[in-house]
């Protein structure tokens, strides 16, 4: 299956993509994670992306398109879930062209719907385990007792000013993609408010509907 998980920052894309990838044996491609790794390793891509990411701006399309194209070619464009990409109309066009060239059509775009008032609260209380990459929320999905505080990372772009900037970027550059995708037959909206398992069940139900009508 070839999937896009779409939604605003803090919609739970990372958490749900990870669960889906495990259930369905898909490659989970998170451009956010790939970029953060590049920043940590101080690669040329990382050095270019760092300034944008810290203040909550989108990284230029050509940088992100390149890393996605490379990652997809490694798996021969089969069996993936894209999390956090595409995020602009330019990226979406690039991806669709790339998939068409490789005869690898998308199966579905799943849009996780979360109202804005939930988003800021989710992001500001989000923490990531530096070692495993596991995502927690201090109130809704707390880290296990005994996990040392020093392993929990509060992302630089999960600070209030960067969160506000990310939401502006989302509304101006990413939201217009909804119209772009909505013209395709396999665009499904899933309510992203609720517990992890609840949302995960809704995503699986939505995919099952798509599979039976495929
Ligand atoms: P979130 O979805 O919570 O905003 P991500 O971890 O997906 O977080 O992305 C973090 C940051 O990485 C973004 O704010 C942006 O700077 C950069 N980034 C990730 N994916 C893309 C993309 N497809 N295009 C441009 N920038 C991106």
Coordinates of N, CA and C in Angstrom, one line a residue, residues 2-200:
X2 N 0.4 2.2 -0.7 CA 1.1 3.5 -0.8 C 0.2 4.6 -0.2
X3 N 0.6 5.2 0.9 CA -0.3 6.1 1.6 C 0.4 7.4 2.0
X4 N -0.5 8.4 2.0 CA 0.0 9.7 2.6 C -0.9 9.9 3.8
X5 N -0.2 10.3 4.9 CA -0.9 10.7 6.1 C -0.8 12.2 6.2
X6 N -2.0 12.9 6.1 CA -2.0 14.3 6.0 C -2.6 14.9 7.2
X7 N -2.2 16.1 7.6 CA -2.9 16.8 8.7 C -2.0 17.9 9.3
X8 N -2.5 18.7 10.1 CA -1.8 19.8 10.7 C -0.7 19.3 11.7
X9 N 0.3 20.2 12.0 CA 1.3 19.8 13.0 C 0.5 19.4 14.3
X10 N 1.0 18.3 14.9 CA 0.3 17.9 16.2 C -1.0 17.1 15.9
X11 N -1.3 16.7 14.7 CA -2.5 15.9 14.5 C -2.3 14.5 14.9
X12 N -1.1 14.1 15.2 CA -0.8 12.7 15.6 C -0.4 11.9 14.4
X13 N 0.1 12.5 13.3 CA 0.6 11.8 12.1 C 1.7 10.8 12.5
X14 N 2.7 11.3 13.3 CA 3.8 10.5 13.6 C 3.4 9.2 14.4
X15 N 2.6 9.4 15.4 CA 2.2 8.3 16.2 C 1.4 7.3 15.4
X16 N 0.4 7.8 14.6 CA -0.4 6.9 13.8 C 0.4 6.2 12.7
X17 N 1.3 7.0 12.1 CA 2.0 6.4 10.9 C 2.9 5.2 11.5
X18 N 3.4 5.4 12.7 CA 4.3 4.4 13.2 C 3.4 3.1 13.5
X19 N 2.2 3.3 14.0 CA 1.4 2.1 14.3 C 1.0 1.4 13.0
X20 N 0.6 2.2 12.0 CA 0.2 1.7 10.7 C 1.3 0.9 10.0
X21 N 2.5 1.5 10.1 CA 3.6 0.9 9.4 C 3.9 -0.4 10.0
X22 N 3.8 -0.5 11.4 CA 4.0 -1.8 12.0 C 2.9 -2.9 11.6
X23 N 1.7 -2.4 11.7 CA 0.6 -3.4 11.4 C 0.7 -3.9 9.9
X24 N 1.0 -3.0 9.0 CA 0.9 -3.3 7.6 C 2.2 -3.5 6.9
X25 N 3.3 -3.5 7.7 CA 4.6 -3.8 7.2 C 5.0 -2.8 6.1
X26 N 4.8 -1.5 6.4 CA 5.1 -0.5 5.4 C 6.3 0.3 5.9
X27 N 7.0 0.9 4.9 CA 8.1 1.8 5.4 C 7.5 3.1 5.8
X28 N 7.9 3.6 7.0 CA 7.4 4.8 7.6 C 8.4 5.9 7.2
X29 N 8.0 6.8 6.3 CA 8.9 7.9 5.9 C 8.4 9.2 6.5
X30 N 9.1 9.7 7.5 CA 8.7 11.0 8.1 C 9.8 12.0 7.7
X31 N 9.4 13.0 6.9 CA 10.4 14.0 6.5 C 10.9 14.8 7.7
X32 N 10.0 15.0 8.7 CA 10.5 15.7 9.9 C 11.6 14.9 10.6
X33 N 11.4 13.6 10.7 CA 12.4 12.7 11.4 C 13.7 12.7 10.5
X34 N 13.5 12.6 9.2 CA 14.7 12.5 8.3 C 15.5 13.8 8.4
X35 N 14.8 14.9 8.4 CA 15.5 16.2 8.5 C 16.1 16.4 9.9
X36 N 15.4 16.0 10.9 CA 16.1 16.1 12.3 C 17.4 15.3 12.4
X37 N 17.3 14.1 11.8 CA 18.5 13.2 11.8 C 19.7 13.9 11.0
X38 N 19.3 14.5 9.9 CA 20.3 15.2 9.0 C 20.9 16.4 9.8
X39 N 20.0 17.1 10.6 CA 20.5 18.3 11.4 C 21.5 17.8 12.4
X40 N 21.1 16.7 13.1 CA 21.9 16.1 14.2 C 23.3 15.7 13.6
X41 N 23.3 15.1 12.4 CA 24.5 14.6 11.8 C 25.3 15.7 11.1
X42 N 24.7 16.9 11.1 CA 25.4 18.0 10.4 C 25.7 17.7 8.9
X43 N 24.8 17.0 8.2 CA 25.0 16.8 6.8 C 24.7 18.1 6.0
X44 N 25.1 18.2 4.8 CA 24.7 19.4 4.0 C 23.2 19.7 4.0
X45 N 22.4 18.7 3.9 CA 20.9 18.9 3.9 C 20.5 19.4 5.3
X46 N 21.1 18.8 6.3 CA 20.8 19.2 7.7 C 21.2 20.7 8.0
X47 N 22.4 21.0 7.5 CA 22.8 22.4 7.7 C 21.9 23.4 7.0
X48 N 21.4 23.0 5.8 CA 20.5 23.9 5.1 C 19.2 24.0 5.8
X49 N 18.7 22.9 6.3 CA 17.3 22.8 6.9 C 17.2 23.4 8.3
X50 N 18.3 23.4 9.0 CA 18.2 23.7 10.5 C 17.6 25.1 10.8
X51 N 18.0 26.1 10.1 CA 17.5 27.4 10.4 C 16.0 27.5 10.2
X52 N 15.5 26.9 9.1 CA 14.1 27.0 8.9 C 13.3 26.2 10.0
X53 N 13.8 25.0 10.3 CA 13.1 24.2 11.2 C 13.0 24.8 12.6
X54 N 14.1 25.4 13.1 CA 14.1 25.9 14.4 C 13.0 27.0 14.6
X55 N 12.8 27.8 13.6 CA 11.8 28.9 13.7 C 10.4 28.4 13.2
X56 N 10.3 27.2 12.8 CA 9.0 26.7 12.4 C 8.6 26.9 11.0
X57 N 9.5 27.3 10.1 CA 9.2 27.5 8.7 C 9.4 26.2 8.0
X58 N 8.8 26.1 6.8 CA 9.0 24.9 6.0 C 10.4 25.0 5.3
X59 N 11.0 23.9 5.1 CA 12.3 23.7 4.4 C 11.9 23.8 2.9
X60 N 12.8 24.4 2.1 CA 12.5 24.6 0.7 C 12.2 23.2 0.0
X61 N 11.2 23.3 -0.9 CA 10.7 22.1 -1.6 C 11.8 21.2 -2.2
X62 N 12.8 21.9 -2.8 CA 13.8 21.1 -3.6 C 14.6 20.2 -2.6
X63 N 14.9 20.7 -1.4 CA 15.6 19.9 -0.4 C 14.8 18.7 0.0
X64 N 13.5 18.9 0.4 CA 12.7 17.8 0.9 C 12.4 16.9 -0.3
X65 N 12.1 17.4 -1.5 CA 11.8 16.5 -2.6 C 12.9 15.5 -2.8
X66 N 14.2 16.0 -2.7 CA 15.3 15.2 -3.0 C 15.4 14.0 -2.0
X67 N 15.2 14.3 -0.7 CA 15.4 13.2 0.3 C 14.3 12.2 0.2
X68 N 13.1 12.7 -0.2 CA 12.0 11.7 -0.4 C 12.2 10.9 -1.6
X69 N 12.6 11.5 -2.7 CA 12.9 10.7 -3.9 C 13.9 9.6 -3.7
X70 N 15.0 10.0 -2.9 CA 16.0 9.0 -2.6 C 15.5 7.8 -1.8
X71 N 14.7 8.2 -0.8 CA 14.2 7.2 0.1 C 13.2 6.2 -0.6
X72 N 12.4 6.8 -1.5 CA 11.4 6.0 -2.2 C 12.1 5.1 -3.3
X73 N 13.2 5.6 -3.8 CA 13.8 4.8 -4.8 C 14.5 3.6 -4.2
X74 N 14.9 3.8 -2.9 CA 15.6 2.6 -2.2 C 14.6 1.5 -2.0
X75 N 13.3 1.8 -1.9 CA 12.3 0.7 -1.7 C 11.5 0.5 -3.0
X76 N 12.1 0.9 -4.1 CA 11.4 0.7 -5.4 C 10.0 1.2 -5.4
X77 N 9.7 2.3 -4.7 CA 8.4 2.9 -4.7 C 7.2 2.0 -4.3
X78 N 7.5 1.0 -3.4 CA 6.5 0.1 -3.0 C 6.3 0.2 -1.5
X79 N 5.1 0.1 -1.0 CA 4.8 -0.1 0.4 C 5.3 0.9 1.4
X80 N 4.7 2.1 1.3 CA 5.2 3.2 2.2 C 4.1 4.0 2.8
X81 N 4.4 4.7 3.9 CA 3.5 5.7 4.4 C 4.2 7.0 4.6
X82 N 3.8 8.0 3.9 CA 4.5 9.3 4.0 C 3.8 10.1 5.1
X83 N 4.7 10.6 6.0 CA 4.2 11.4 7.2 C 4.9 12.7 7.2
X84 N 4.1 13.8 6.9 CA 4.7 15.1 6.9 C 5.1 15.5 5.5
X85 N 4.7 14.8 4.5 CA 5.1 15.1 3.1 C 4.0 14.5 2.2
X86 N 3.5 15.2 1.2 CA 3.9 16.5 0.8 C 3.2 17.6 1.7
X87 N 3.8 18.7 1.7 CA 3.3 19.8 2.6 C 3.1 21.1 1.8
X88 N 3.4 21.1 0.5 CA 3.1 22.2 -0.4 C 2.5 21.6 -1.7
X89 N 1.9 22.5 -2.5 CA 1.3 22.0 -3.8 C 2.5 21.6 -4.7
X90 N 3.6 22.3 -4.6 CA 4.8 22.0 -5.4 C 5.3 20.6 -5.0
X91 N 5.3 20.2 -3.7 CA 5.8 18.9 -3.3 C 4.8 17.8 -3.8
X92 N 3.5 18.1 -3.7 CA 2.5 17.2 -4.1 C 2.6 16.9 -5.6
X93 N 2.9 17.9 -6.4 CA 3.0 17.7 -7.8 C 4.3 16.9 -8.1
X94 N 5.3 17.2 -7.4 CA 6.6 16.4 -7.6 C 6.4 15.0 -7.3
X95 N 5.7 14.7 -6.2 CA 5.5 13.3 -5.7 C 4.6 12.6 -6.8
X96 N 3.5 13.2 -7.2 CA 2.6 12.5 -8.1 C 3.3 12.2 -9.4
X97 N 4.2 13.2 -9.9 CA 4.9 12.9 -11.1 C 5.9 11.7 -10.9
X98 N 6.6 11.8 -9.8 CA 7.6 10.7 -9.5 C 6.9 9.3 -9.4
X99 N 5.7 9.3 -8.8 CA 5.1 8.0 -8.7 C 4.5 7.5 -10.0
X100 N 4.1 8.5 -10.8 CA 3.6 8.1 -12.1 C 4.7 7.6 -13.0
X101 N 5.9 8.3 -13.0 CA 7.0 7.8 -13.7 C 7.4 6.4 -13.4
X102 N 7.2 6.0 -12.1 CA 7.6 4.7 -11.6 C 6.4 3.7 -11.6
X103 N 5.3 4.1 -12.2 CA 4.2 3.2 -12.2 C 3.8 2.7 -10.9
X104 N 3.7 3.7 -9.9 CA 3.5 3.3 -8.5 C 2.4 4.2 -8.0
X105 N 1.1 4.0 -8.3 CA 0.1 4.9 -7.9 C -0.2 4.9 -6.4
X106 N -0.6 6.0 -5.9 CA -1.0 6.1 -4.5 C -2.3 5.4 -4.2
X107 N -2.4 4.7 -3.1 CA -3.7 4.1 -2.8 C -4.6 5.0 -2.0
X108 N -4.0 5.8 -1.1 CA -4.9 6.7 -0.3 C -4.2 7.8 0.3
X109 N -5.0 8.9 0.5 CA -4.5 10.0 1.4 C -5.5 10.0 2.6
X110 N -4.9 9.8 3.7 CA -5.7 9.9 5.0 C -5.5 11.2 5.6
X111 N -6.5 12.0 5.8 CA -6.4 13.3 6.4 C -6.9 13.2 7.9
X112 N -6.0 13.5 8.8 CA -6.3 13.4 10.2 C -6.8 14.8 10.6
X113 N -8.0 14.9 11.1 CA -8.7 16.2 11.4 C -8.6 16.5 12.9
X114 N -7.9 17.6 13.2 CA -7.8 18.0 14.6 C -8.0 19.5 14.7
X115 N -9.0 19.9 15.5 CA -9.2 21.4 15.6 C -8.0 22.1 16.3
X116 N -7.9 23.3 15.9 CA -6.7 24.1 16.3 C -6.5 24.2 17.8
X117 N -7.6 24.3 18.6 CA -7.5 24.4 20.0 C -6.8 23.2 20.6
X118 N -6.9 22.1 20.0 CA -6.2 20.9 20.6 C -4.7 20.9 20.2
X119 N -4.4 21.5 19.1 CA -3.1 21.4 18.5 C -2.0 22.0 19.4
X120 N -2.2 23.2 19.9 CA -1.2 23.9 20.7 C -1.0 23.1 22.0
X121 N -2.1 22.7 22.5 CA -1.9 21.9 23.8 C -1.2 20.6 23.6
X122 N -1.4 20.0 22.4 CA -0.7 18.7 22.2 C 0.8 19.0 22.0
X123 N 1.1 20.0 21.2 CA 2.5 20.2 20.8 C 3.3 20.7 22.0
X124 N 2.7 21.6 22.8 CA 3.5 22.2 23.9 C 3.8 21.1 25.0
X125 N 3.0 20.1 25.1 CA 3.2 19.1 26.1 C 3.8 17.8 25.5
X126 N 4.2 17.9 24.2 CA 4.8 16.7 23.6 C 6.3 16.5 24.0
X127 N 6.7 15.3 24.2 CA 8.1 15.0 24.5 C 8.5 13.8 23.6
X128 N 9.8 13.7 23.2 CA 10.3 12.6 22.4 C 11.4 11.9 23.2
X129 N 11.4 10.6 23.2 CA 12.5 9.8 23.8 C 13.7 10.0 22.8
X130 N 14.8 10.6 23.3 CA 16.0 10.8 22.4 C 16.5 9.5 21.9
X131 N 16.4 8.4 22.6 CA 17.0 7.2 22.2 C 16.2 6.3 21.3
X132 N 14.9 6.3 21.6 CA 14.0 5.4 20.8 C 13.2 6.1 19.7
X133 N 13.0 7.4 19.9 CA 12.2 8.2 19.0 C 10.7 8.1 19.4
X134 N 10.4 7.4 20.4 CA 9.0 7.2 20.9 C 8.4 8.6 21.2
X135 N 7.2 8.8 20.8 CA 6.5 10.1 21.1 C 5.6 10.0 22.3
X136 N 5.7 10.9 23.2 CA 4.8 10.9 24.4 C 4.1 12.3 24.5
X137 N 3.0 12.3 25.3 CA 2.4 13.5 25.7 C 2.3 13.5 27.2
X138 N 2.8 14.6 27.9 CA 2.9 14.5 29.3 C 1.6 14.2 30.0
X139 N 0.4 14.5 29.4 CA -0.8 14.2 30.1 C -1.5 13.0 29.5
X140 N -1.6 12.9 28.1 CA -2.4 11.9 27.5 C -1.7 10.6 27.2
X141 N -0.4 10.7 27.1 CA 0.3 9.4 26.8 C 1.7 9.5 27.5
X142 N 1.6 9.5 28.8 CA 2.9 9.9 29.6 C 4.0 8.8 29.4
X143 N 5.2 9.3 29.5 CA 6.3 8.4 29.4 C 6.3 7.4 30.6
X144 N 6.8 6.2 30.4 CA 6.8 5.2 31.5 C 7.5 5.6 32.7
X145 N 7.0 5.2 33.9 CA 7.7 5.6 35.1 C 9.1 5.0 35.1
X146 N 10.0 5.8 35.5 CA 11.4 5.3 35.6 C 12.2 5.7 34.4
X147 N 11.6 6.2 33.3 CA 12.4 6.7 32.2 C 13.1 8.0 32.6
X148 N 14.4 8.1 32.5 CA 15.1 9.2 33.0 C 14.7 10.5 32.3
X149 N 14.4 11.5 33.0 CA 14.0 12.8 32.5 C 14.9 13.3 31.4
X150 N 16.2 13.0 31.5 CA 17.2 13.5 30.5 C 17.0 12.9 29.1
X151 N 16.3 11.8 29.1 CA 16.0 11.2 27.8 C 14.9 11.8 27.0
X152 N 14.1 12.6 27.8 CA 12.9 13.3 27.2 C 13.3 14.6 26.6
X153 N 13.0 14.7 25.3 CA 13.4 15.9 24.6 C 12.2 16.8 24.2
X154 N 12.3 18.0 24.5 CA 11.2 19.0 24.1 C 11.7 19.7 22.9
X155 N 11.1 19.4 21.7 CA 11.6 19.9 20.5 C 11.7 21.4 20.4
X156 N 12.7 22.0 19.8 CA 12.9 23.4 19.8 C 11.7 24.0 19.1
X157 N 11.1 23.3 18.1 CA 10.0 23.9 17.4 C 8.6 23.6 18.1
X158 N 8.7 23.0 19.2 CA 7.5 22.9 20.0 C 7.4 24.0 21.1
X159 N 8.1 25.0 21.0 CA 8.0 26.2 21.8 C 7.0 27.1 21.2
X160 N 6.3 27.9 22.1 CA 5.1 28.7 21.6 C 5.3 29.5 20.3
X161 N 6.4 30.2 20.2 CA 6.6 31.1 19.0 C 6.7 30.2 17.7
X162 N 7.4 29.1 17.8 CA 7.6 28.3 16.6 C 6.3 27.5 16.3
X163 N 5.5 27.2 17.3 CA 4.3 26.5 17.1 C 3.3 27.5 16.3
X164 N 3.3 28.7 16.7 CA 2.5 29.7 16.0 C 2.9 29.8 14.5
X165 N 4.2 29.9 14.3 CA 4.7 30.0 13.0 C 4.3 28.7 12.1
X166 N 4.5 27.6 12.8 CA 4.1 26.3 12.0 C 2.7 26.3 11.6
X167 N 1.8 26.8 12.5 CA 0.4 26.9 12.2 C 0.1 27.8 11.0
X168 N 0.8 29.0 11.0 CA 0.7 29.9 9.9 C 1.1 29.2 8.6
X169 N 2.3 28.5 8.6 CA 2.8 27.8 7.5 C 1.8 26.8 7.0
X170 N 1.2 26.1 8.0 CA 0.2 25.1 7.6 C -1.0 25.7 6.9
X171 N -1.5 26.8 7.4 CA -2.7 27.4 6.8 C -2.4 27.9 5.4
X172 N -1.2 28.6 5.3 CA -1.0 29.2 4.0 C -0.5 28.2 2.9
X173 N 0.4 27.3 3.3 CA 1.0 26.5 2.3 C 0.5 25.0 2.2
X174 N 0.1 24.5 3.4 CA -0.3 23.0 3.4 C -1.8 22.8 3.2
X175 N -2.6 23.6 3.9 CA -4.0 23.4 3.8 C -4.5 23.5 2.3
X176 N -4.0 24.3 1.5 CA -4.5 24.3 0.1 C -4.4 23.0 -0.6
X177 N -3.5 22.1 -0.1 CA -3.4 20.8 -0.7 C -4.7 20.0 -0.6
X178 N -5.5 20.3 0.4 CA -6.7 19.5 0.6 C -7.6 19.5 -0.7
X179 N -7.6 20.7 -1.3 CA -8.4 20.8 -2.6 C -7.7 19.9 -3.7
X180 N -6.4 20.0 -3.6 CA -5.6 19.2 -4.6 C -5.9 17.7 -4.5
X181 N -6.0 17.2 -3.2 CA -6.2 15.8 -3.0 C -7.7 15.4 -3.1
X182 N -8.5 16.3 -2.7 CA -9.9 16.0 -2.7 C -10.5 15.6 -4.1
X183 N -9.8 16.1 -5.1 CA -10.2 15.7 -6.4 C -9.9 14.2 -6.8
X184 N -9.0 13.6 -6.0 CA -8.7 12.2 -6.2 C -9.8 11.4 -5.5
X185 N -10.0 10.1 -5.9 CA -11.1 9.3 -5.4 C -10.8 8.8 -4.0
X186 N -9.5 8.6 -3.7 CA -9.2 7.9 -2.4 C -8.7 8.9 -1.3
X187 N -9.5 9.9 -1.1 CA -9.1 10.8 0.0 C -10.1 10.6 1.1
X188 N -9.6 10.2 2.3 CA -10.5 10.0 3.4 C -10.2 10.8 4.6
X189 N -11.2 11.3 5.3 CA -11.0 12.2 6.5 C -11.3 11.3 7.7
X190 N -10.4 11.5 8.7 CA -10.5 10.7 9.9 C -10.5 11.7 11.1
X191 N -11.4 11.5 12.0 CA -11.4 12.4 13.2 C -10.2 12.0 14.1
X192 N -9.3 13.0 14.3 CA -8.1 12.7 15.0 C -8.2 13.0 16.5
X193 N -9.4 13.4 17.0 CA -9.5 13.7 18.4 C -9.9 12.4 19.1
X194 N -9.1 12.1 20.2 CA -9.4 10.9 20.9 C -8.1 10.2 21.3
X195 N -8.2 9.0 22.0 CA -7.0 8.3 22.4 C -6.3 7.7 21.2
X196 N -5.1 7.3 21.4 CA -4.3 6.7 20.3 C -5.0 5.5 19.6
X197 N -5.5 4.6 20.5 CA -6.1 3.4 20.0 C -7.4 3.7 19.2
X198 N -8.1 4.6 19.8 CA -9.4 5.0 19.1 C -9.1 5.6 17.7
X199 N -8.2 6.5 17.6 CA -7.9 7.1 16.3 C -7.3 6.0 15.4
X200 N -6.5 5.1 15.9 CA -5.9 4.1 15.1 C -7.0 3.2 14.5

